Amino acid sequence: MQLRQFSRAFPVFLVILSHVVGAKRPNILFIVADDLGWNDVGWHNPDMLTPNLDTLAKQGVILENSYVQPLCSPSRTAFMTGMYPFRSGMQHRVIRPLQPKGVPTNFTFLPEKLKEVGYATHIVGKWHLGFCNLSYTPLHRGFNSHYGYYNGAEDYFLHDRQYGSSIDGYDFRDNSEPDDGARGTYSTFLFAKRARQIITNHDTGKPLFLYLPFQAVHSPVQVPERFEYPYHKINDRTRRAFSGMVSALDEAIGNITHALALKGMLDDTVIVFTTDNGGRTLYGGNNWPLRGQKYTLWEGGTRGAAFVSGGIFKKTIGRIFRGLFHAVDWFPTLLAVAGHSPENLTLDGMNQLESLTTPYHPGARKEFVYNIDDIDENAAIRVGNLKLIVGKPGPADRDGWTPAPTLADDNEVRFARDEDAGEIHPEPSKRQLFDLGRDPTEHHDLSEQHPFTVNVMYKRLLELTADYHYAYYPDDDPSGNPLYFNRNWSPGWCDAI
């Protein structure tokens, strides 16, 4: 049975939930941190100063096996569609600024479904799901408003996006129009302020869906000095500033939840927090003790810090959920929170509301596909505790294990690396097998000892990816140059698919 067939029927739990949701549907705040590593939050690493996130996490359900894609655009595709990115050709890398590409318009987005049951839908922050055609942009994918930027990275203060050595444009919008007034203000502050305004002005007679994908903590590493100072004992400048970026993000989230409380909405708001992929150590992120980082199929690139809190999850206070959860599961799970179902949609995501609200529930998901990429010639699948990787898991310089920088006895930062890993850079045809129950840090490849298991899991991978769509990764189109759009990164230079 293919994974798609598992998600067609929602459990009877929706009927049980009806007395909780009733006529008043809960608000939903869906927060995404960008490039936040496993070891970059206080509940995994006490050196990180994230009091607001820690409180929310401990008042809800911490997801210890929450998986995302190795990179940004694929993860956001999974969040918004409930489908693996390889169903839509979005599985390879990220959308480049001049690339004529977006999530195909025949895919239904989460806010479109929430609108069907009366939600006001807003996005504040980063998009990165396509903008070359207007139909790819947020206002045409189910959102009532968009405040933020289209591309994947930019200056936090100037909001300029450079591409290559000679192309530069401004990328910040208030709905469909460029917002020059944002220039000079740190994006984390801007997004928190707009989120608070949306909450303050919200008509509480209808439910709110606020999608809040922050720019933080993606490179470039930039932060106001007051956030960096509490980490002044960290000698490594990049890690010190990155840690400050995390704390700035935490403060912003605290201010937003305070606005919910002032409006009287906090008790009726479900808060989701997740990263979009693992951290990148070159820019200060850290995934210790997991192996690998952003761009890789290792756990450090795909196992993300996440929790769900508030609303109906207040009854599960202090719970750590160790069942499997994948980025595609947020779509049907949040629809279930809203008392809705994905009618007429076939999803890879599974409704995990019962899993998350029932004590000691093992979880509905037993397997998932990390990714399958015909360009990079790699793939991975997890079934139970077993993980099979086919091909090279990622770039060679992003392998291994890197503890967070700390002050050593000689006052120099040391980056330890564990070399007990067997073959680190296999050929594309190589298959590696790991038992994550016994070896969560992926030190010991078991493929030679268990060839039968490797073959069974490889067959299952092929079954689950039967509807694979080849990666769509077109060449850059110079007609998108900001010079043609008053120096703004703007839609209007490609055909939608």
Short mmCIF file of C-alpha atoms in Angstrom, two decimals:
data_model
loop_
_atom_site.label_atom_id
_atom_site.label_comp_id
_atom_site.label_asym_id
_atom_site.label_seq_id
_atom_site.Cartn_x
_atom_site.Cartn_y
_atom_site.Cartn_z
CA MET A 1 0.00 0.00 0.00
CA GLN A 2 1.39 3.36 -0.96
CA LEU A 3 1.73 6.16 1.52
CA ARG A 4 -0.89 8.23 -0.26
CA GLN A 5 -3.53 5.62 0.54
CA PHE A 6 -2.88 5.88 4.26
CA SER A 7 -4.05 9.52 4.37
CA ARG A 8 -7.32 9.28 2.48
CA ALA A 9 -9.49 8.54 5.47
CA PHE A 10 -9.29 10.75 8.55
CA PRO A 11 -9.79 8.94 11.85
CA VAL A 12 -13.04 9.11 13.77
CA PHE A 13 -11.12 11.35 16.15
CA LEU A 14 -12.48 14.36 14.25
CA VAL A 15 -15.91 13.52 15.59
CA ILE A 16 -14.52 13.33 19.12
CA LEU A 17 -12.76 16.63 18.57
CA SER A 18 -15.94 18.42 17.55
CA HIS A 19 -16.85 19.25 21.13
CA VAL A 20 -13.44 20.90 21.56
CA VAL A 21 -13.53 22.91 18.35
CA GLY A 22 -17.28 23.51 18.39
CA ALA A 23 -18.55 26.57 16.61
CA LYS A 24 -15.40 28.51 17.49
CA ARG A 25 -12.40 27.30 15.54
CA PRO A 26 -8.99 27.89 17.13
CA ASN A 27 -6.51 30.40 15.83
CA ILE A 28 -3.32 28.95 14.34
CA LEU A 29 0.12 30.56 14.53
CA PHE A 30 2.58 28.64 12.34
CA ILE A 31 6.15 29.82 13.01
CA VAL A 32 9.08 28.71 10.85
CA ALA A 33 12.69 29.47 11.77
CA ASP A 34 15.14 29.44 8.89
CA ASP A 35 18.29 27.26 9.15
CA LEU A 36 17.85 26.68 12.89
CA GLY A 37 19.91 23.70 14.01
CA TRP A 38 19.01 20.89 16.39
CA ASN A 39 21.39 22.28 19.01
CA ASP A 40 20.28 25.91 18.63
CA VAL A 41 17.34 25.87 21.09
CA GLY A 42 17.28 25.92 24.86
CA TRP A 43 15.48 22.61 25.34
CA HIS A 44 18.34 20.86 23.54
CA ASN A 45 21.19 23.15 24.56
CA PRO A 46 21.04 25.15 27.83
CA ASP A 47 23.69 27.55 26.51
CA MET A 48 21.10 28.99 24.13
CA LEU A 49 19.02 31.78 25.66
CA THR A 50 15.52 31.08 24.33
CA PRO A 51 13.22 31.54 27.35
CA ASN A 52 10.04 32.25 25.36
CA LEU A 53 10.47 29.28 23.06
CA ASP A 54 11.44 27.04 25.97
CA THR A 55 8.30 28.01 27.88
CA LEU A 56 6.03 27.41 24.90
CA ALA A 57 7.71 24.07 24.16
CA LYS A 58 7.42 22.86 27.75
CA GLN A 59 3.78 23.95 27.91
CA GLY A 60 2.94 21.86 24.87
CA VAL A 61 4.35 18.90 22.99
CA ILE A 62 8.01 18.75 21.94
CA LEU A 63 8.43 16.75 18.75
CA GLU A 64 11.69 14.86 19.07
CA ASN A 65 11.39 13.10 15.71
CA SER A 66 10.12 15.92 13.54
CA TYR A 67 11.56 15.76 10.02
CA VAL A 68 11.89 18.40 7.34
CA GLN A 69 13.60 18.55 3.95
CA PRO A 70 17.34 19.26 3.66
CA LEU A 71 16.66 22.71 2.21
CA CYS A 72 14.26 25.61 2.37
CA SER A 73 12.01 25.64 -0.71
CA PRO A 74 11.32 21.89 -0.52
CA SER A 75 10.35 22.11 3.18
CA ARG A 76 8.04 25.05 2.58
CA THR A 77 6.47 23.12 -0.30
CA ALA A 78 5.80 20.27 2.12
CA PHE A 79 4.29 22.62 4.74
CA MET A 80 1.98 24.32 2.26
CA THR A 81 0.88 21.32 0.16
CA GLY A 82 1.02 18.28 2.45
CA MET A 83 2.90 16.54 -0.36
CA TYR A 84 6.47 15.37 -0.67
CA PRO A 85 8.34 17.86 -2.87
CA PHE A 86 9.19 15.11 -5.34
CA ARG A 87 5.49 15.03 -6.30
CA SER A 88 5.77 18.54 -7.75
CA GLY A 89 9.33 18.69 -9.05
CA MET A 90 10.39 20.88 -6.09
CA GLN A 91 12.81 18.42 -4.48
CA HIS A 92 16.12 19.76 -5.81
CA ARG A 93 17.84 22.64 -4.02
CA VAL A 94 16.06 26.01 -3.67
CA ILE A 95 14.50 28.50 -6.07
CA ARG A 96 17.17 30.90 -7.33
CA PRO A 97 16.29 34.59 -7.80
CA LEU A 98 16.37 34.41 -11.62
CA GLN A 99 14.95 30.93 -11.92
CA PRO A 100 11.56 30.80 -13.69
CA LYS A 101 10.04 28.41 -11.18
CA GLY A 102 7.37 28.08 -8.49
CA VAL A 103 5.18 25.44 -6.91
CA PRO A 104 2.86 24.35 -9.74
CA THR A 105 -0.50 26.09 -9.50
CA ASN A 106 -2.51 22.86 -9.53
CA PHE A 107 -1.37 22.16 -5.94
CA THR A 108 -3.72 23.39 -3.22
CA PHE A 109 -2.09 25.34 -0.38
CA LEU A 110 -2.99 25.07 3.29
CA PRO A 111 -4.46 28.61 3.59
CA GLU A 112 -6.78 27.89 0.68
CA LYS A 113 -8.31 25.03 2.65
CA LEU A 114 -8.48 27.05 5.85
CA LYS A 115 -10.32 29.83 4.02
CA GLU A 116 -13.05 27.31 3.22
CA VAL A 117 -13.94 27.19 6.91
CA GLY A 118 -13.75 30.91 7.52
CA TYR A 119 -10.14 31.64 8.44
CA ALA A 120 -8.48 34.99 7.88
CA THR A 121 -5.08 34.06 6.43
CA HIS A 122 -1.89 36.11 6.59
CA ILE A 123 1.79 35.53 5.90
CA VAL A 124 4.51 37.63 7.51
CA GLY A 125 8.07 36.87 6.43
CA LYS A 126 9.89 34.83 3.82
CA TRP A 127 8.11 33.14 0.90
CA HIS A 128 10.65 31.32 -1.33
CA LEU A 129 8.03 29.29 -3.22
CA GLY A 130 8.24 31.22 -6.47
CA PHE A 131 7.52 34.79 -7.60
CA CYS A 132 8.39 35.07 -11.30
CA ASN A 133 4.69 34.79 -12.13
CA LEU A 134 2.09 36.56 -10.01
CA SER A 135 0.13 33.33 -9.63
CA TYR A 136 3.02 31.84 -7.64
CA THR A 137 2.92 34.59 -5.01
CA PRO A 138 1.18 34.50 -1.59
CA LEU A 139 -1.88 36.59 -2.46
CA HIS A 140 -2.70 34.04 -5.18
CA ARG A 141 -2.05 30.97 -2.98
CA GLY A 142 -4.69 31.56 -0.33
CA PHE A 143 -3.33 34.43 1.79
CA ASN A 144 -5.28 37.62 2.46
CA SER A 145 -2.09 39.59 3.03
CA HIS A 146 1.68 39.27 2.69
CA TYR A 147 4.33 41.34 4.41
CA GLY A 148 7.88 40.25 3.68
CA TYR A 149 10.07 39.10 0.83
CA TYR A 150 10.03 36.64 -2.05
CA ASN A 151 13.58 35.26 -2.23
CA GLY A 152 15.58 33.01 0.06
CA ALA A 153 18.17 35.34 1.59
CA GLU A 154 18.93 39.04 1.83
CA ASP A 155 20.45 41.71 4.04
CA TYR A 156 18.54 41.90 7.35
CA PHE A 157 18.65 45.70 7.45
CA LEU A 158 18.82 46.87 3.82
CA HIS A 159 16.61 44.06 2.41
CA ASP A 160 18.71 43.89 -0.74
CA ARG A 161 19.22 40.56 -2.47
CA GLN A 162 22.46 40.27 -4.38
CA TYR A 163 22.79 37.54 -6.99
CA GLY A 164 26.14 36.86 -8.53
CA SER A 165 28.62 39.68 -8.82
CA SER A 166 26.53 42.22 -10.70
CA ILE A 167 22.82 41.73 -9.98
CA ASP A 168 21.24 43.43 -6.98
CA GLY A 169 17.67 44.30 -6.13
CA TYR A 170 15.37 45.28 -3.29
CA ASP A 171 13.07 42.56 -1.99
CA PHE A 172 10.52 43.66 0.58
CA ARG A 173 6.78 44.01 0.01
CA ASP A 174 3.64 45.07 1.73
CA ASN A 175 1.15 42.93 -0.17
CA SER A 176 1.92 43.42 -3.87
CA GLU A 177 3.82 46.70 -3.59
CA PRO A 178 7.50 47.25 -2.68
CA ASP A 179 7.83 48.75 0.80
CA ASP A 180 10.81 51.09 0.81
CA GLY A 181 9.94 52.14 4.34
CA ALA A 182 11.29 48.84 5.65
CA ARG A 183 14.83 49.74 4.64
CA GLY A 184 17.12 50.21 7.62
CA THR A 185 15.11 48.14 10.14
CA TYR A 186 16.11 44.64 11.23
CA SER A 187 13.73 42.14 9.65
CA THR A 188 13.02 40.22 12.86
CA PHE A 189 11.72 43.47 14.38
CA LEU A 190 9.65 44.26 11.28
CA PHE A 191 8.00 40.86 11.20
CA ALA A 192 7.21 40.87 14.91
CA LYS A 193 5.69 44.35 14.63
CA ARG A 194 3.49 43.41 11.66
CA ALA A 195 2.40 40.16 13.33
CA ARG A 196 1.37 42.12 16.42
CA GLN A 197 -0.56 44.59 14.24
CA ILE A 198 -2.42 41.76 12.52
CA ILE A 199 -3.33 40.27 15.90
CA THR A 200 -4.38 43.64 17.38
CA ASN A 201 -6.59 44.46 14.39
CA HIS A 202 -8.03 40.97 13.98
CA ASP A 203 -11.80 40.49 14.10
CA THR A 204 -12.12 37.78 16.75
CA GLY A 205 -15.45 36.78 15.26
CA LYS A 206 -13.47 34.65 12.81
CA PRO A 207 -10.42 32.41 13.32
CA LEU A 208 -6.92 33.56 12.38
CA PHE A 209 -4.24 31.66 10.50
CA LEU A 210 -0.94 33.51 10.73
CA TYR A 211 1.97 31.90 8.87
CA LEU A 212 5.15 33.43 10.24
CA PRO A 213 8.27 32.24 8.38
CA PHE A 214 11.04 34.41 9.83
CA GLN A 215 14.19 35.35 7.96
CA ALA A 216 16.10 34.45 11.12
CA VAL A 217 18.43 32.70 11.51
CA HIS A 218 19.57 32.28 7.88
CA SER A 219 22.79 33.90 6.68
CA PRO A 220 24.00 36.62 6.46
CA VAL A 221 24.92 36.58 10.13
CA GLN A 222 23.62 39.97 11.32
CA VAL A 223 22.17 41.00 14.67
CA PRO A 224 21.88 44.13 16.84
CA GLU A 225 24.67 44.21 19.41
CA ARG A 226 22.44 43.90 22.47
CA PHE A 227 21.50 40.34 21.47
CA GLU A 228 25.08 39.31 20.85
CA TYR A 229 26.42 40.58 24.17
CA PRO A 230 24.97 37.81 26.41
CA TYR A 231 27.13 35.36 24.42
CA HIS A 232 30.31 37.43 24.72
CA LYS A 233 32.25 34.52 26.23
CA ILE A 234 32.02 32.62 22.95
CA ASN A 235 35.22 33.50 21.09
CA ASP A 236 33.99 32.43 17.69
CA ARG A 237 32.46 35.60 16.20
CA THR A 238 30.09 33.80 13.84
CA ARG A 239 28.66 31.51 16.51
CA ARG A 240 28.38 34.44 18.93
CA ALA A 241 26.40 36.57 16.49
CA PHE A 242 24.32 33.61 15.33
CA SER A 243 23.37 32.86 18.93
CA GLY A 244 22.29 36.48 19.26
CA MET A 245 20.09 36.06 16.18
CA VAL A 246 18.37 33.13 17.88
CA SER A 247 17.74 35.22 20.99
CA ALA A 248 16.36 38.08 18.86
CA LEU A 249 13.98 35.58 17.28
CA ASP A 250 12.99 34.35 20.72
CA GLU A 251 12.24 37.88 21.91
CA ALA A 252 10.10 38.50 18.82
CA ILE A 253 8.06 35.38 19.46
CA GLY A 254 7.60 36.45 23.09
CA ASN A 255 6.28 39.82 21.92
CA ILE A 256 3.87 38.15 19.51
CA THR A 257 2.46 35.78 22.12
CA HIS A 258 2.09 38.77 24.45
CA ALA A 259 0.01 40.49 21.76
CA LEU A 260 -2.18 37.38 21.57
CA ALA A 261 -2.66 37.53 25.33
CA LEU A 262 -3.57 41.25 25.28
CA LYS A 263 -6.14 40.56 22.56
CA GLY A 264 -7.61 37.69 24.59
CA MET A 265 -6.66 35.20 21.84
CA LEU A 266 -3.80 33.27 23.43
CA ASP A 267 -5.89 30.57 25.09
CA ASP A 268 -7.59 29.83 21.76
CA THR A 269 -4.41 29.77 19.66
CA VAL A 270 -2.49 26.69 18.56
CA ILE A 271 1.19 27.58 18.12
CA VAL A 272 3.42 25.52 15.84
CA PHE A 273 7.17 26.07 15.79
CA THR A 274 9.57 24.32 13.42
CA THR A 275 12.78 24.82 11.55
CA ASP A 276 12.84 24.36 7.77
CA ASN A 277 16.10 22.36 7.69
CA GLY A 278 19.19 21.77 9.77
CA GLY A 279 21.71 24.42 10.69
CA ARG A 280 24.75 25.37 8.60
CA THR A 281 27.90 25.38 10.71
CA LEU A 282 29.73 27.77 8.37
CA TYR A 283 27.21 30.44 9.38
CA GLY A 284 27.05 29.61 13.07
CA GLY A 285 24.32 26.96 13.22
CA ASN A 286 24.81 23.71 15.10
CA ASN A 287 23.23 20.25 14.99
CA TRP A 288 25.29 18.44 17.64
CA PRO A 289 25.20 15.53 18.30
CA LEU A 290 23.53 14.75 14.98
CA ARG A 291 25.57 14.04 11.89
CA GLY A 292 25.65 16.42 8.95
CA GLN A 293 23.89 19.73 8.35
CA LYS A 294 21.79 21.70 5.90
CA TYR A 295 21.87 20.34 2.31
CA THR A 296 22.35 16.73 3.53
CA LEU A 297 20.17 13.69 4.07
CA TRP A 298 21.93 13.06 7.38
CA GLU A 299 19.87 13.60 10.54
CA GLY A 300 21.59 16.95 11.10
CA GLY A 301 20.07 18.22 7.86
CA THR A 302 16.60 16.76 8.25
CA ARG A 303 15.69 16.23 11.91
CA GLY A 304 14.38 19.55 13.12
CA ALA A 305 13.66 21.31 16.39
CA ALA A 306 9.87 21.57 16.67
CA PHE A 307 6.93 21.77 19.07
CA VAL A 308 3.22 22.47 19.14
CA SER A 309 1.66 24.37 22.02
CA GLY A 310 -1.44 26.22 23.17
CA GLY A 311 -5.11 25.65 22.47
CA ILE A 312 -6.09 21.99 22.73
CA PHE A 313 -2.42 21.10 23.34
CA LYS A 314 -2.47 22.73 26.78
CA LYS A 315 -3.77 19.42 28.13
CA THR A 316 -0.55 17.73 27.00
CA ILE A 317 1.74 20.07 28.94
CA GLY A 318 5.30 18.84 29.31
CA ARG A 319 4.96 15.98 26.84
CA ILE A 320 7.77 14.79 24.60
CA PHE A 321 6.40 13.03 21.53
CA ARG A 322 8.89 10.53 20.13
CA GLY A 323 6.76 9.23 17.28
CA LEU A 324 7.67 10.05 13.69
CA PHE A 325 6.36 13.34 12.31
CA HIS A 326 7.10 14.74 8.86
CA ALA A 327 6.74 18.23 7.40
CA VAL A 328 3.91 17.01 5.14
CA ASP A 329 1.90 16.10 8.26
CA TRP A 330 1.30 19.71 9.28
CA PHE A 331 -1.21 20.21 6.44
CA PRO A 332 -3.77 17.54 7.46
CA THR A 333 -3.01 17.91 11.18
CA LEU A 334 -3.72 21.65 11.19
CA LEU A 335 -6.83 21.10 9.09
CA ALA A 336 -7.97 18.68 11.78
CA VAL A 337 -7.23 21.32 14.43
CA ALA A 338 -9.52 23.61 12.43
CA GLY A 339 -12.22 20.93 12.25
CA HIS A 340 -11.75 20.55 8.51
CA SER A 341 -10.58 17.73 6.27
CA PRO A 342 -8.65 17.57 2.98
CA GLU A 343 -11.64 16.59 0.89
CA ASN A 344 -10.84 15.81 -2.73
CA LEU A 345 -7.12 15.92 -1.95
CA THR A 346 -4.72 13.00 -1.91
CA LEU A 347 -1.92 13.80 0.51
CA ASP A 348 1.35 12.30 1.65
CA GLY A 349 0.74 13.95 5.01
CA MET A 350 -1.00 12.12 7.83
CA ASN A 351 -3.38 13.62 10.36
CA GLN A 352 -1.44 13.28 13.61
CA LEU A 353 -3.77 15.23 15.89
CA GLU A 354 -4.74 12.16 17.88
CA SER A 355 -1.08 11.16 18.14
CA LEU A 356 -0.14 14.54 19.58
CA THR A 357 -3.05 14.90 22.01
CA THR A 358 -3.21 11.35 23.40
CA PRO A 359 -0.76 10.47 26.19
CA TYR A 360 1.65 7.64 25.35
CA HIS A 361 0.41 7.46 21.76
CA PRO A 362 3.19 5.92 19.61
CA GLY A 363 2.26 8.02 16.59
CA ALA A 364 0.41 7.26 13.39
CA ARG A 365 3.41 7.44 11.09
CA LYS A 366 5.67 4.40 10.71
CA GLU A 367 7.68 5.46 7.66
CA PHE A 368 8.54 8.40 5.44
CA VAL A 369 10.75 9.40 2.54
CA TYR A 370 13.47 11.94 3.34
CA ASN A 371 13.81 12.87 -0.31
CA ILE A 372 14.54 11.46 -3.75
CA ASP A 373 16.51 13.66 -6.13
CA ASP A 374 17.30 12.61 -9.69
CA ILE A 375 19.81 15.46 -10.15
CA ASP A 376 21.85 14.80 -7.00
CA GLU A 377 21.23 11.07 -7.47
CA ASN A 378 20.39 10.42 -3.85
CA ALA A 379 17.45 9.34 -1.73
CA ALA A 380 16.64 8.15 1.77
CA ILE A 381 13.81 6.41 3.59
CA ARG A 382 13.04 5.65 7.23
CA VAL A 383 10.93 2.66 8.26
CA GLY A 384 10.57 2.34 12.00
CA ASN A 385 14.05 2.91 13.39
CA LEU A 386 15.83 1.85 10.21
CA LYS A 387 17.17 4.40 7.74
CA LEU A 388 18.43 3.65 4.24
CA ILE A 389 20.48 6.22 2.32
CA VAL A 390 21.06 5.70 -1.40
CA GLY A 391 23.89 7.67 -3.01
CA LYS A 392 25.87 10.55 -1.51
CA PRO A 393 23.96 12.07 1.41
CA GLY A 394 25.21 15.56 0.56
CA PRO A 395 28.28 17.71 -0.04
CA ALA A 396 31.47 16.28 1.42
CA ASP A 397 32.21 19.43 3.42
CA ARG A 398 28.91 19.15 5.32
CA ASP A 399 29.41 15.66 6.70
CA GLY A 400 30.55 14.70 10.18
CA TRP A 401 29.81 15.88 13.72
CA THR A 402 30.54 19.39 14.98
CA PRO A 403 29.97 20.44 18.60
CA ALA A 404 29.01 24.03 19.27
CA PRO A 405 32.00 26.36 19.73
CA THR A 406 32.85 27.00 23.38
CA LEU A 407 35.76 28.53 25.26
CA ALA A 408 38.57 25.97 25.51
CA ASP A 409 41.19 26.05 28.28
CA ASP A 410 43.58 27.89 26.01
CA ASN A 411 40.90 30.47 25.13
CA GLU A 412 40.62 29.22 21.57
CA VAL A 413 37.50 27.76 20.06
CA ARG A 414 37.79 24.12 19.10
CA PHE A 415 35.60 22.31 16.62
CA ALA A 416 35.79 18.64 17.53
CA ARG A 417 35.08 16.11 14.81
CA ASP A 418 34.31 12.49 15.41
CA GLU A 419 35.98 10.36 12.77
CA ASP A 420 34.48 7.01 13.82
CA ALA A 421 32.12 6.92 10.88
CA GLY A 422 33.19 4.31 8.40
CA GLU A 423 32.96 5.49 4.81
CA ILE A 424 31.99 9.16 4.90
CA HIS A 425 31.70 9.96 1.18
CA PRO A 426 30.21 6.99 -0.67
CA GLU A 427 29.74 6.75 -4.40
CA PRO A 428 26.27 7.57 -5.84
CA SER A 429 25.44 3.85 -6.04
CA LYS A 430 26.35 3.25 -2.41
CA ARG A 431 23.60 2.19 0.01
CA GLN A 432 24.00 2.81 3.74
CA LEU A 433 21.83 1.39 6.50
CA PHE A 434 21.54 2.80 10.02
CA ASP A 435 19.57 1.75 13.09
CA LEU A 436 18.55 5.14 14.50
CA GLY A 437 17.10 3.55 17.61
CA ARG A 438 20.56 2.35 18.67
CA ASP A 439 22.68 4.74 16.63
CA PRO A 440 20.85 8.10 16.29
CA THR A 441 24.10 9.86 15.35
CA GLU A 442 24.70 7.61 12.31
CA HIS A 443 28.13 6.30 13.15
CA HIS A 444 27.72 2.69 12.10
CA ASP A 445 26.74 1.63 8.59
CA LEU A 446 25.04 -1.80 8.81
CA SER A 447 24.50 -2.37 5.09
CA GLU A 448 27.13 -5.09 4.68
CA GLN A 449 25.82 -7.05 7.66
CA HIS A 450 22.19 -6.83 6.56
CA PRO A 451 21.95 -6.92 2.74
CA PHE A 452 18.45 -8.44 2.82
CA THR A 453 17.13 -5.52 4.90
CA VAL A 454 18.78 -3.09 2.49
CA ASN A 455 16.98 -4.68 -0.45
CA VAL A 456 13.61 -4.72 1.34
CA MET A 457 13.90 -1.05 2.27
CA TYR A 458 15.07 -0.09 -1.21
CA LYS A 459 12.02 -1.82 -2.65
CA ARG A 460 9.80 0.07 -0.21
CA LEU A 461 11.44 3.34 -1.26
CA LEU A 462 10.55 2.61 -4.88
CA GLU A 463 6.95 1.82 -3.90
CA LEU A 464 6.52 5.06 -1.99
CA THR A 465 8.00 7.14 -4.81
CA ALA A 466 6.04 5.54 -7.63
CA ASP A 467 4.46 8.90 -8.53
CA TYR A 468 7.83 10.62 -8.63
CA HIS A 469 8.06 13.81 -10.68
CA TYR A 470 11.47 14.64 -12.12
CA ALA A 471 13.07 17.67 -10.51
CA TYR A 472 12.18 20.90 -12.29
CA TYR A 473 15.29 23.06 -12.18
CA PRO A 474 15.40 25.41 -15.18
CA ASP A 475 18.22 27.73 -16.12
CA ASP A 476 18.19 31.35 -15.00
CA ASP A 477 16.19 33.81 -17.08
CA PRO A 478 17.84 37.27 -17.34
CA SER A 479 14.45 38.87 -17.98
CA GLY A 480 13.90 38.74 -14.21
CA ASN A 481 16.74 41.18 -13.57
CA PRO A 482 15.60 43.84 -11.06
CA LEU A 483 16.92 46.52 -13.44
CA TYR A 484 13.76 45.95 -15.50
CA PHE A 485 11.53 46.47 -12.44
CA ASN A 486 12.81 49.71 -10.90
CA ARG A 487 15.51 47.72 -9.07
CA ASN A 488 12.98 45.50 -7.29
CA TRP A 489 12.75 41.72 -7.41
CA SER A 490 9.30 41.47 -8.97
CA PRO A 491 6.86 39.09 -10.68
CA GLY A 492 5.91 39.26 -14.31
CA TRP A 493 8.70 37.60 -16.29
CA CYS A 494 7.76 33.92 -16.61
CA ASP A 495 4.83 31.66 -17.45
CA ALA A 496 3.26 29.67 -14.62
CA ILE A 497 2.99 25.90 -14.76
#
